[in-house]
mmCIF file of C-alpha atoms in Angstrom:
data_model
loop_
_atom_site.group_PDB
_atom_site.id
_atom_site.type_symbol
_atom_site.label_atom_id
_atom_site.label_comp_id
_atom_site.label_asym_id
_atom_site.label_seq_id
_atom_site.Cartn_x
_atom_site.Cartn_y
_atom_site.Cartn_z
ATOM 1 C CA MET A 1 -48.794 -15.520 -7.609
ATOM 2 C CA PRO A 2 -50.038 -18.964 -8.791
ATOM 3 C CA GLU A 3 -47.286 -21.196 -10.136
ATOM 4 C CA ASP A 4 -48.806 -21.435 -13.641
ATOM 5 C CA ALA A 5 -49.090 -17.671 -13.889
ATOM 6 C CA ARG A 6 -45.481 -17.252 -12.699
ATOM 7 C CA ARG A 7 -44.303 -19.778 -15.290
ATOM 8 C CA GLN A 8 -46.102 -17.971 -18.109
ATOM 9 C CA GLU A 9 -44.562 -14.703 -16.953
ATOM 10 C CA VAL A 10 -41.095 -16.276 -17.072
ATOM 11 C CA ILE A 11 -41.701 -17.739 -20.523
ATOM 12 C CA ALA A 12 -42.917 -14.404 -21.829
ATOM 13 C CA ALA A 13 -39.784 -12.663 -20.478
ATOM 14 C CA LEU A 14 -37.511 -15.242 -22.108
ATOM 15 C CA ASP A 15 -39.349 -15.018 -25.445
ATOM 16 C CA ALA A 16 -38.631 -11.294 -25.379
ATOM 17 C CA VAL A 17 -34.920 -12.151 -25.639
ATOM 18 C CA THR A 18 -33.949 -12.756 -29.260
ATOM 19 C CA ASP A 19 -32.097 -15.872 -30.349
ATOM 20 C CA PRO A 20 -29.309 -14.532 -32.622
ATOM 21 C CA LYS A 21 -29.402 -17.469 -35.046
ATOM 22 C CA THR A 22 -33.147 -17.785 -35.618
ATOM 23 C CA GLY A 23 -34.487 -14.349 -34.723
ATOM 24 C CA GLN A 24 -37.121 -15.991 -32.522
ATOM 25 C CA GLY A 25 -37.555 -15.701 -28.762
ATOM 26 C CA LEU A 26 -35.460 -18.104 -26.699
ATOM 27 C CA VAL A 27 -38.382 -20.396 -25.818
ATOM 28 C CA ALA A 28 -39.766 -20.446 -29.364
ATOM 29 C CA ALA A 29 -36.273 -21.231 -30.674
ATOM 30 C CA GLY A 30 -35.958 -24.222 -28.349
ATOM 31 C CA ARG A 31 -33.025 -22.804 -26.415
ATOM 32 C CA VAL A 32 -34.636 -23.125 -22.981
ATOM 33 C CA LYS A 33 -34.041 -26.591 -21.480
ATOM 34 C CA GLY A 34 -35.190 -27.869 -18.102
ATOM 35 C CA LEU A 35 -36.987 -24.706 -17.066
ATOM 36 C CA VAL A 36 -37.604 -24.648 -13.315
ATOM 37 C CA VAL A 37 -39.901 -21.982 -11.871
ATOM 38 C CA GLY A 38 -40.734 -21.387 -8.215
ATOM 39 C CA GLU A 39 -42.252 -18.597 -6.236
ATOM 40 C CA ASP A 40 -39.018 -16.647 -5.978
ATOM 41 C CA ARG A 41 -36.664 -18.452 -8.381
ATOM 42 C CA ALA A 42 -36.249 -19.488 -11.997
ATOM 43 C CA GLY A 43 -33.507 -21.342 -13.817
ATOM 44 C CA PHE A 44 -32.812 -23.187 -17.015
ATOM 45 C CA ALA A 45 -30.027 -24.433 -19.268
ATOM 46 C CA MET A 46 -29.397 -22.883 -22.670
ATOM 47 C CA GLU A 47 -27.841 -25.468 -24.988
ATOM 48 C CA VAL A 48 -25.855 -24.326 -28.027
ATOM 49 C CA ASP A 49 -23.209 -25.772 -30.293
ATOM 50 C CA ALA A 50 -19.634 -25.440 -29.003
ATOM 51 C CA ALA A 51 -18.752 -23.122 -31.898
ATOM 52 C CA ASP A 52 -21.488 -20.729 -30.806
ATOM 53 C CA ALA A 53 -20.508 -20.448 -27.148
ATOM 54 C CA ARG A 54 -19.081 -16.954 -27.462
ATOM 55 C CA LEU A 55 -22.034 -15.770 -29.520
ATOM 56 C CA TYR A 56 -24.488 -16.832 -26.865
ATOM 57 C CA ALA A 57 -22.639 -15.582 -23.765
ATOM 58 C CA PRO A 58 -24.289 -12.128 -23.977
ATOM 59 C CA VAL A 59 -27.623 -13.825 -24.704
ATOM 60 C CA ARG A 60 -27.292 -15.719 -21.431
ATOM 61 C CA ASP A 61 -26.639 -12.416 -19.661
ATOM 62 C CA ALA A 62 -29.687 -10.867 -21.331
ATOM 63 C CA ALA A 63 -31.851 -13.800 -20.268
ATOM 64 C CA GLU A 64 -30.667 -13.420 -16.653
ATOM 65 C CA ALA A 65 -31.417 -9.704 -16.772
ATOM 66 C CA ALA A 66 -34.895 -10.335 -18.161
ATOM 67 C CA LEU A 67 -35.682 -12.784 -15.337
ATOM 68 C CA LYS A 68 -34.243 -10.541 -12.628
ATOM 69 C CA ALA A 69 -36.563 -7.774 -13.872
ATOM 70 C CA ILE A 70 -39.593 -9.833 -12.857
ATOM 71 C CA ALA A 71 -40.882 -8.694 -9.493
ATOM 72 C CA GLY A 72 -40.367 -11.287 -6.767
ATOM 73 C CA LEU A 73 -37.750 -13.368 -8.542
ATOM 74 C CA HIS A 74 -34.725 -13.209 -6.272
ATOM 75 C CA ARG A 75 -32.835 -16.325 -7.393
ATOM 76 C CA VAL A 76 -32.093 -16.537 -11.084
ATOM 77 C CA HIS A 77 -29.779 -19.065 -12.732
ATOM 78 C CA VAL A 78 -29.100 -19.428 -16.444
ATOM 79 C CA VAL A 79 -26.507 -22.031 -17.402
ATOM 80 C CA LEU A 80 -24.964 -21.862 -20.884
ATOM 81 C CA THR A 81 -23.918 -25.345 -22.030
ATOM 82 C CA ALA A 82 -21.890 -25.765 -25.215
ATOM 83 C CA GLU A 83 -22.450 -29.222 -26.661
ATOM 84 C CA GLN A 84 -19.802 -31.053 -28.671
ATOM 85 C CA ALA A 85 -20.125 -34.301 -30.582
ATOM 86 C CA ALA A 86 -19.916 -37.226 -28.208
ATOM 87 C CA THR A 87 -16.631 -39.127 -28.148
ATOM 88 C CA PRO A 88 -17.000 -42.884 -27.693
ATOM 89 C CA ARG A 89 -15.221 -44.268 -24.683
ATOM 90 C CA ARG A 90 -15.074 -47.682 -23.187
ATOM 91 C CA ARG A 91 -17.572 -48.722 -20.548
ATOM 92 C CA GLY A 92 -16.545 -48.019 -16.966
ATOM 93 C CA ALA A 93 -13.757 -45.630 -17.882
ATOM 94 C CA GLY A 94 -14.564 -43.216 -15.067
ATOM 95 C CA LEU A 95 -12.093 -41.851 -12.566
ATOM 96 C CA SER A 96 -11.925 -44.820 -10.170
ATOM 97 C CA LYS A 97 -9.905 -45.359 -7.055
ATOM 98 C CA ALA A 98 -8.721 -48.704 -8.433
ATOM 99 C CA ALA A 99 -7.336 -47.135 -11.581
ATOM 100 C CA LEU A 100 -5.575 -44.453 -9.569
ATOM 101 C CA ASP A 101 -4.142 -46.979 -7.141
ATOM 102 C CA GLN A 102 -2.691 -48.991 -10.046
ATOM 103 C CA GLY A 103 -1.172 -45.910 -11.623
ATOM 104 C CA ARG A 104 -3.125 -46.287 -14.864
ATOM 105 C CA PRO A 105 -4.480 -43.189 -16.613
ATOM 106 C CA PRO A 106 -8.254 -43.146 -16.963
ATOM 107 C CA ALA A 107 -9.641 -43.158 -20.495
ATOM 108 C CA PRO A 108 -9.692 -39.793 -22.266
ATOM 109 C CA VAL A 109 -12.927 -37.820 -22.095
ATOM 110 C CA ALA A 110 -14.011 -34.979 -24.373
ATOM 111 C CA THR A 111 -14.136 -31.866 -22.173
ATOM 112 C CA ASP A 112 -16.179 -28.694 -22.199
ATOM 113 C CA ARG A 113 -17.316 -26.493 -19.365
ATOM 114 C CA PRO A 114 -18.178 -28.718 -16.392
ATOM 115 C CA GLU A 115 -21.910 -29.299 -16.222
ATOM 116 C CA HIS A 116 -23.864 -26.772 -14.131
ATOM 117 C CA VAL A 117 -20.861 -24.547 -13.514
ATOM 118 C CA ARG A 118 -21.281 -20.911 -14.495
ATOM 119 C CA ARG A 119 -17.638 -19.731 -14.274
ATOM 120 C CA VAL A 120 -14.268 -21.435 -14.010
ATOM 121 C CA ILE A 121 -11.450 -19.459 -12.429
ATOM 122 C CA ALA A 122 -7.914 -20.918 -12.307
ATOM 123 C CA VAL A 123 -5.342 -19.920 -9.687
ATOM 124 C CA ALA A 124 -1.810 -20.379 -11.010
ATOM 125 C CA SER A 125 1.821 -19.583 -10.317
ATOM 126 C CA GLY A 126 5.015 -19.791 -12.295
ATOM 127 C CA LYS A 127 6.835 -21.587 -9.457
ATOM 128 C CA GLY A 128 6.104 -23.433 -6.268
ATOM 129 C CA GLY A 129 6.369 -22.062 -2.737
ATOM 130 C CA VAL A 130 4.539 -18.784 -3.321
ATOM 131 C CA GLY A 131 1.378 -19.780 -1.419
ATOM 132 C CA LYS A 132 -0.798 -20.388 -4.465
ATOM 133 C CA SER A 133 -2.910 -23.103 -2.813
ATOM 134 C CA THR A 134 -3.292 -20.989 0.322
ATOM 135 C CA VAL A 135 -4.642 -18.167 -1.780
ATOM 136 C CA ALA A 136 -6.943 -20.483 -3.756
ATOM 137 C CA VAL A 137 -8.397 -22.015 -0.604
ATOM 138 C CA ASN A 138 -9.054 -18.670 1.041
ATOM 139 C CA LEU A 139 -10.559 -17.200 -2.111
ATOM 140 C CA ALA A 140 -12.961 -20.131 -2.342
ATOM 141 C CA VAL A 141 -14.031 -19.943 1.294
ATOM 142 C CA ALA A 142 -14.354 -16.151 1.205
ATOM 143 C CA LEU A 143 -16.614 -16.423 -1.883
ATOM 144 C CA ALA A 144 -18.760 -19.042 -0.160
ATOM 145 C CA ARG A 145 -19.030 -16.807 2.905
ATOM 146 C CA GLY A 146 -20.166 -14.050 0.548
ATOM 147 C CA GLY A 147 -23.141 -16.106 -0.592
ATOM 148 C CA HIS A 148 -21.747 -17.690 -3.759
ATOM 149 C CA ARG A 149 -22.060 -21.386 -4.639
ATOM 150 C CA VAL A 150 -18.435 -22.406 -4.920
ATOM 151 C CA GLY A 151 -16.417 -25.473 -5.827
ATOM 152 C CA LEU A 152 -12.685 -26.021 -5.365
ATOM 153 C CA LEU A 153 -10.766 -28.439 -7.585
ATOM 154 C CA ASP A 154 -7.295 -29.384 -6.434
ATOM 155 C CA ALA A 155 -5.576 -29.897 -9.807
ATOM 156 C CA ASP A 156 -2.125 -30.367 -8.278
ATOM 157 C CA VAL A 157 -2.198 -34.150 -8.669
ATOM 158 C CA TYR A 158 1.434 -34.521 -7.645
ATOM 159 C CA GLY A 159 1.160 -32.580 -4.382
ATOM 160 C CA PRO A 160 -2.484 -32.208 -3.369
ATOM 161 C CA SER A 161 -2.598 -29.897 -0.357
ATOM 162 C CA VAL A 162 -6.220 -28.719 -0.500
ATOM 163 C CA PRO A 163 -7.583 -31.608 1.677
ATOM 164 C CA LEU A 164 -5.301 -30.572 4.530
ATOM 165 C CA MET A 165 -5.932 -26.854 4.142
ATOM 166 C CA MET A 166 -9.712 -27.327 3.955
ATOM 167 C CA GLY A 167 -9.830 -29.862 6.767
ATOM 168 C CA ALA A 168 -11.656 -32.245 4.467
ATOM 169 C CA GLN A 169 -11.365 -36.006 4.923
ATOM 170 C CA GLY A 170 -13.081 -39.008 3.411
ATOM 171 C CA THR A 171 -13.635 -40.668 0.063
ATOM 172 C CA PRO A 172 -15.969 -39.154 -2.526
ATOM 173 C CA GLN A 173 -18.979 -41.357 -3.244
ATOM 174 C CA HIS A 174 -20.345 -42.196 -6.655
ATOM 175 C CA ASP A 175 -24.043 -41.547 -7.297
ATOM 176 C CA GLY A 176 -24.200 -43.875 -10.289
ATOM 177 C CA GLU A 177 -23.202 -41.206 -12.801
ATOM 178 C CA ARG A 178 -20.691 -38.893 -11.171
ATOM 179 C CA LEU A 179 -18.424 -38.459 -8.160
ATOM 180 C CA VAL A 180 -19.990 -36.445 -5.374
ATOM 181 C CA PRO A 181 -17.497 -33.932 -3.993
ATOM 182 C CA LEU A 182 -16.874 -33.517 -0.294
ATOM 183 C CA GLU A 183 -17.913 -30.280 1.363
ATOM 184 C CA ALA A 184 -16.009 -28.079 3.808
ATOM 185 C CA HIS A 185 -16.652 -24.510 4.939
ATOM 186 C CA GLY A 186 -19.505 -24.234 2.456
ATOM 187 C CA VAL A 187 -17.302 -25.248 -0.510
ATOM 188 C CA LYS A 188 -17.590 -28.383 -2.660
ATOM 189 C CA VAL A 189 -14.097 -29.912 -2.827
ATOM 190 C CA MET A 190 -12.484 -32.520 -5.091
ATOM 191 C CA SER A 191 -8.874 -33.695 -5.021
ATOM 192 C CA THR A 192 -6.838 -36.744 -5.935
ATOM 193 C CA GLY A 193 -5.731 -36.596 -2.324
ATOM 194 C CA PHE A 194 -9.168 -37.952 -1.371
ATOM 195 C CA LEU A 195 -8.813 -40.881 -3.742
ATOM 196 C CA VAL A 196 -5.246 -42.120 -3.157
ATOM 197 C CA GLY A 197 -4.350 -40.841 0.293
ATOM 198 C CA ALA A 198 -2.371 -37.797 1.368
ATOM 199 C CA ASP A 199 0.904 -39.656 1.856
ATOM 200 C CA ARG A 200 1.032 -41.609 -1.384
ATOM 201 C CA ALA A 201 3.330 -40.380 -4.171
ATOM 202 C CA MET A 202 1.711 -39.970 -7.600
ATOM 203 C CA VAL A 203 4.240 -41.431 -10.019
ATOM 204 C CA TRP A 204 2.485 -40.328 -13.194
ATOM 205 C CA ARG A 205 3.681 -39.029 -16.523
ATOM 206 C CA GLY A 206 2.153 -35.812 -17.839
ATOM 207 C CA PRO A 207 -0.671 -37.361 -19.896
ATOM 208 C CA MET A 208 -1.809 -39.429 -16.921
ATOM 209 C CA ALA A 209 -2.040 -36.331 -14.731
ATOM 210 C CA SER A 210 -3.851 -34.451 -17.475
ATOM 211 C CA GLN A 211 -6.416 -37.176 -17.878
ATOM 212 C CA ALA A 212 -7.026 -37.281 -14.152
ATOM 213 C CA LEU A 213 -7.718 -33.546 -14.195
ATOM 214 C CA THR A 214 -10.030 -33.896 -17.176
ATOM 215 C CA GLN A 215 -12.135 -36.502 -15.450
ATOM 216 C CA MET A 216 -12.286 -34.683 -12.122
ATOM 217 C CA LEU A 217 -13.589 -31.694 -14.042
ATOM 218 C CA THR A 218 -16.211 -33.512 -16.051
ATOM 219 C CA GLN A 219 -17.234 -36.449 -13.859
ATOM 220 C CA THR A 220 -17.793 -34.601 -10.604
ATOM 221 C CA ARG A 221 -21.297 -33.440 -9.703
ATOM 222 C CA TRP A 222 -20.350 -29.838 -9.039
ATOM 223 C CA GLY A 223 -23.858 -28.448 -9.299
ATOM 224 C CA THR A 224 -27.379 -29.126 -10.468
ATOM 225 C CA LEU A 225 -29.789 -27.334 -12.740
ATOM 226 C CA ASP A 226 -31.594 -25.899 -9.725
ATOM 227 C CA ALA A 227 -28.354 -25.018 -7.919
ATOM 228 C CA PRO A 228 -25.477 -24.530 -10.358
ATOM 229 C CA LEU A 229 -22.075 -23.459 -9.066
ATOM 230 C CA ASP A 230 -21.434 -19.775 -9.432
ATOM 231 C CA LEU A 231 -17.685 -20.357 -9.504
ATOM 232 C CA LEU A 232 -15.344 -23.303 -9.685
ATOM 233 C CA ILE A 233 -11.887 -22.384 -8.392
ATOM 234 C CA VAL A 234 -9.169 -24.587 -9.862
ATOM 235 C CA ASP A 235 -5.918 -24.734 -7.902
ATOM 236 C CA LEU A 236 -3.336 -25.505 -10.602
ATOM 237 C CA PRO A 237 0.061 -27.054 -9.950
ATOM 238 C CA PRO A 238 2.965 -24.627 -10.230
ATOM 239 C CA GLY A 239 4.659 -24.096 -13.552
ATOM 240 C CA THR A 240 3.492 -24.129 -17.159
ATOM 241 C CA GLY A 241 3.237 -27.838 -18.038
ATOM 242 C CA ASP A 242 0.809 -30.472 -19.212
ATOM 243 C CA VAL A 243 -1.854 -29.987 -16.577
ATOM 244 C CA GLN A 244 -2.116 -26.254 -17.252
ATOM 245 C CA LEU A 245 -2.267 -26.781 -21.011
ATOM 246 C CA THR A 246 -4.886 -29.483 -20.617
ATOM 247 C CA LEU A 247 -7.148 -27.180 -18.631
ATOM 248 C CA VAL A 248 -6.946 -24.184 -20.952
ATOM 249 C CA GLN A 249 -7.161 -26.237 -24.172
ATOM 250 C CA LYS A 250 -10.114 -28.435 -23.169
ATOM 251 C CA THR A 251 -12.197 -26.280 -20.834
ATOM 252 C CA PRO A 252 -13.419 -22.710 -21.368
ATOM 253 C CA ILE A 253 -11.675 -20.739 -18.621
ATOM 254 C CA ASP A 254 -13.260 -17.466 -17.619
ATOM 255 C CA GLY A 255 -10.046 -16.175 -16.133
ATOM 256 C CA VAL A 256 -6.822 -16.967 -14.331
ATOM 257 C CA VAL A 257 -5.250 -15.363 -11.278
ATOM 258 C CA ILE A 258 -1.452 -15.414 -11.033
ATOM 259 C CA VAL A 259 0.063 -15.640 -7.549
ATOM 260 C CA THR A 260 3.624 -14.506 -6.872
ATOM 261 C CA THR A 261 5.805 -13.258 -4.057
ATOM 262 C CA PRO A 262 7.711 -9.965 -4.263
ATOM 263 C CA GLN A 263 11.090 -11.602 -5.001
ATOM 264 C CA GLU A 264 12.581 -11.374 -8.463
ATOM 265 C CA ALA A 265 12.912 -15.146 -8.761
ATOM 266 C CA ALA A 266 9.176 -15.543 -8.318
ATOM 267 C CA LEU A 267 8.357 -12.581 -10.525
ATOM 268 C CA ALA A 268 10.410 -14.011 -13.383
ATOM 269 C CA ASP A 269 8.342 -17.198 -13.259
ATOM 270 C CA ALA A 270 5.133 -15.167 -13.014
ATOM 271 C CA ARG A 271 6.080 -13.554 -16.337
ATOM 272 C CA ARG A 272 6.326 -17.000 -17.938
ATOM 273 C CA ALA A 273 2.927 -17.950 -16.544
ATOM 274 C CA VAL A 274 1.321 -14.797 -17.929
ATOM 275 C CA ALA A 275 3.011 -15.430 -21.288
ATOM 276 C CA MET A 276 1.633 -18.975 -21.431
ATOM 277 C CA PHE A 277 -1.923 -17.982 -20.641
ATOM 278 C CA ARG A 278 -1.783 -15.182 -23.177
ATOM 279 C CA LYS A 279 -0.589 -17.598 -25.855
ATOM 280 C CA THR A 280 -3.561 -19.814 -25.139
ATOM 281 C CA GLU A 281 -5.904 -16.769 -25.176
ATOM 282 C CA THR A 282 -6.897 -17.325 -21.556
ATOM 283 C CA PRO A 283 -8.013 -14.083 -19.862
ATOM 284 C CA VAL A 284 -5.652 -13.039 -17.043
ATOM 285 C CA ILE A 285 -7.772 -11.495 -14.295
ATOM 286 C CA GLY A 286 -4.734 -10.151 -12.535
ATOM 287 C CA LEU A 287 -1.767 -10.724 -10.280
ATOM 288 C CA ILE A 288 -1.752 -11.180 -6.493
ATOM 289 C CA GLU A 289 1.377 -10.514 -4.420
ATOM 290 C CA ASN A 290 1.486 -13.006 -1.556
ATOM 291 C CA MET A 291 3.644 -12.957 1.603
ATOM 292 C CA SER A 292 4.177 -9.244 1.259
ATOM 293 C CA GLY A 293 6.155 -7.589 4.045
ATOM 294 C CA GLU A 294 9.552 -7.117 5.584
ATOM 295 C CA VAL A 295 10.795 -10.687 5.097
ATOM 296 C CA PHE A 296 10.233 -11.059 1.348
ATOM 297 C CA GLY A 297 9.795 -7.393 0.462
ATOM 298 C CA HIS A 298 6.782 -5.704 -1.057
ATOM 299 C CA GLY A 299 5.796 -3.819 -4.190
ATOM 300 C CA GLY A 300 7.404 -6.162 -6.691
ATOM 301 C CA GLY A 301 4.093 -7.669 -7.674
ATOM 302 C CA LYS A 302 2.492 -4.307 -8.402
ATOM 303 C CA HIS A 303 5.488 -3.164 -10.443
ATOM 304 C CA GLU A 304 5.504 -6.411 -12.443
ATOM 305 C CA ALA A 305 1.725 -6.207 -13.110
ATOM 306 C CA GLU A 306 2.207 -2.705 -14.493
ATOM 307 C CA ARG A 307 5.096 -3.903 -16.662
ATOM 308 C CA LEU A 308 3.055 -6.818 -18.007
ATOM 309 C CA GLY A 309 -0.069 -4.751 -18.567
ATOM 310 C CA VAL A 310 -2.289 -6.828 -16.260
ATOM 311 C CA SER A 311 -4.357 -5.788 -13.278
ATOM 312 C CA PHE A 312 -2.726 -5.767 -9.863
ATOM 313 C CA LEU A 313 -5.365 -7.221 -7.548
ATOM 314 C CA GLY A 314 -3.563 -6.582 -4.281
ATOM 315 C CA SER A 315 -1.028 -7.721 -1.708
ATOM 316 C CA VAL A 316 -1.577 -10.382 0.971
ATOM 317 C CA PRO A 317 0.590 -9.618 4.026
ATOM 318 C CA LEU A 318 2.801 -12.327 5.491
ATOM 319 C CA ALA A 319 0.935 -13.404 8.620
ATOM 320 C CA ALA A 320 1.300 -16.347 10.962
ATOM 321 C CA GLY A 321 -2.483 -16.819 11.065
ATOM 322 C CA VAL A 322 -2.542 -17.776 7.393
ATOM 323 C CA ARG A 323 -0.082 -20.618 7.936
ATOM 324 C CA GLU A 324 -1.755 -21.712 11.169
ATOM 325 C CA GLY A 325 -5.150 -21.823 9.499
ATOM 326 C CA GLY A 326 -3.851 -23.877 6.633
ATOM 327 C CA ASP A 327 -2.220 -26.404 8.919
ATOM 328 C CA ALA A 328 -5.373 -26.688 11.023
ATOM 329 C CA GLY A 329 -7.747 -27.087 8.088
ATOM 330 C CA LEU A 330 -9.460 -23.807 8.996
ATOM 331 C CA PRO A 331 -8.658 -21.092 6.418
ATOM 332 C CA VAL A 332 -7.957 -17.702 7.925
ATOM 333 C CA VAL A 333 -10.986 -16.074 6.283
ATOM 334 C CA GLN A 334 -13.096 -18.563 8.272
ATOM 335 C CA ALA A 335 -11.064 -18.687 11.451
ATOM 336 C CA THR A 336 -10.550 -14.963 11.989
ATOM 337 C CA PRO A 337 -12.678 -13.171 9.372
ATOM 338 C CA ASP A 338 -12.147 -9.739 10.958
ATOM 339 C CA SER A 339 -8.335 -9.960 10.904
ATOM 340 C CA ASP A 340 -6.382 -7.692 8.566
ATOM 341 C CA VAL A 341 -5.182 -10.507 6.324
ATOM 342 C CA ALA A 342 -8.680 -12.110 6.129
ATOM 343 C CA THR A 343 -10.113 -8.722 5.161
ATOM 344 C CA VAL A 344 -7.579 -8.434 2.343
ATOM 345 C CA LEU A 345 -8.317 -11.938 1.089
ATOM 346 C CA ALA A 346 -12.065 -11.306 1.180
ATOM 347 C CA ALA A 347 -11.577 -8.141 -0.892
ATOM 348 C CA LEU A 348 -9.455 -10.091 -3.386
ATOM 349 C CA ALA A 349 -12.199 -12.724 -3.648
ATOM 350 C CA ALA A 350 -14.744 -10.039 -4.447
ATOM 351 C CA ALA A 351 -12.430 -8.665 -7.156
ATOM 352 C CA VAL A 352 -11.998 -12.136 -8.675
ATOM 353 C CA ALA A 353 -15.751 -12.768 -8.667
ATOM 354 C CA GLY A 354 -16.237 -9.504 -10.562
#
């Protein structure tokens, strides 16, 4: 089909979707920005006020469905962007290596959903040592292997372990506007570990860590209009402190996954994590029991999920290959995708993606 004819077909389909505030079609209402149409693809951004983000979420879904109904369109991307009033900030206040090296917090930035990111999923735990980062890394790589465009943000600014686990090295470059993330195993990766070095201690107070997270979220080129990220996985630090609150208060989170081990000590902290996310009205996708088996026991995670009224996503067995893959920078879902533990992690990734 000629490009002009395809474009008109796309516009007609989008104008058949009603804008809830004006009653017009989406194109007529001016909601369609940056429309890109190709032989087998179409994408655009739908800009709305921040207060209307929830109202327009089903409209975005309807627009995607309308485009997918067009014969021959196999790649469809509709990005909902919620615009807030700009907040003045001083020139050159971006997340710079120099500022990080000197221990100064970058200037605050007003935060919304990261640009060209369709869904943000956080991976959290109430305490350290439960394998949260291992789960986050393997979920991200499994999703990428499944055909999703995926980003992974290492939000544990005090103990960034994602660079090691992903086998990613180097310094992110700046394209004049944003930091360009590194890529490993098909995943776009950003971490303070790339900027300050893996062996350097981050002696930061809570607000400094929160501002670093804010700027990594908003000043990283995670995706583009033509190729937005399907999912951004955020590996949170353990606990329920400033970094977690910054994320849920300033960025629309589509869901959070809680990682625990079967022991009561870990389960008690998982309860606190669930309670915090519920207080902030952050959807809890479910709970994952990690390191399940004879050493740490099994079944505690499922029982706790039932008690808390959240979904139990599954158990990841304790396996040497998981640790070996993390140490080698080759996640187990990539290194041995047919192994039992990799199969479990891939199934969990599919559940998280919905």
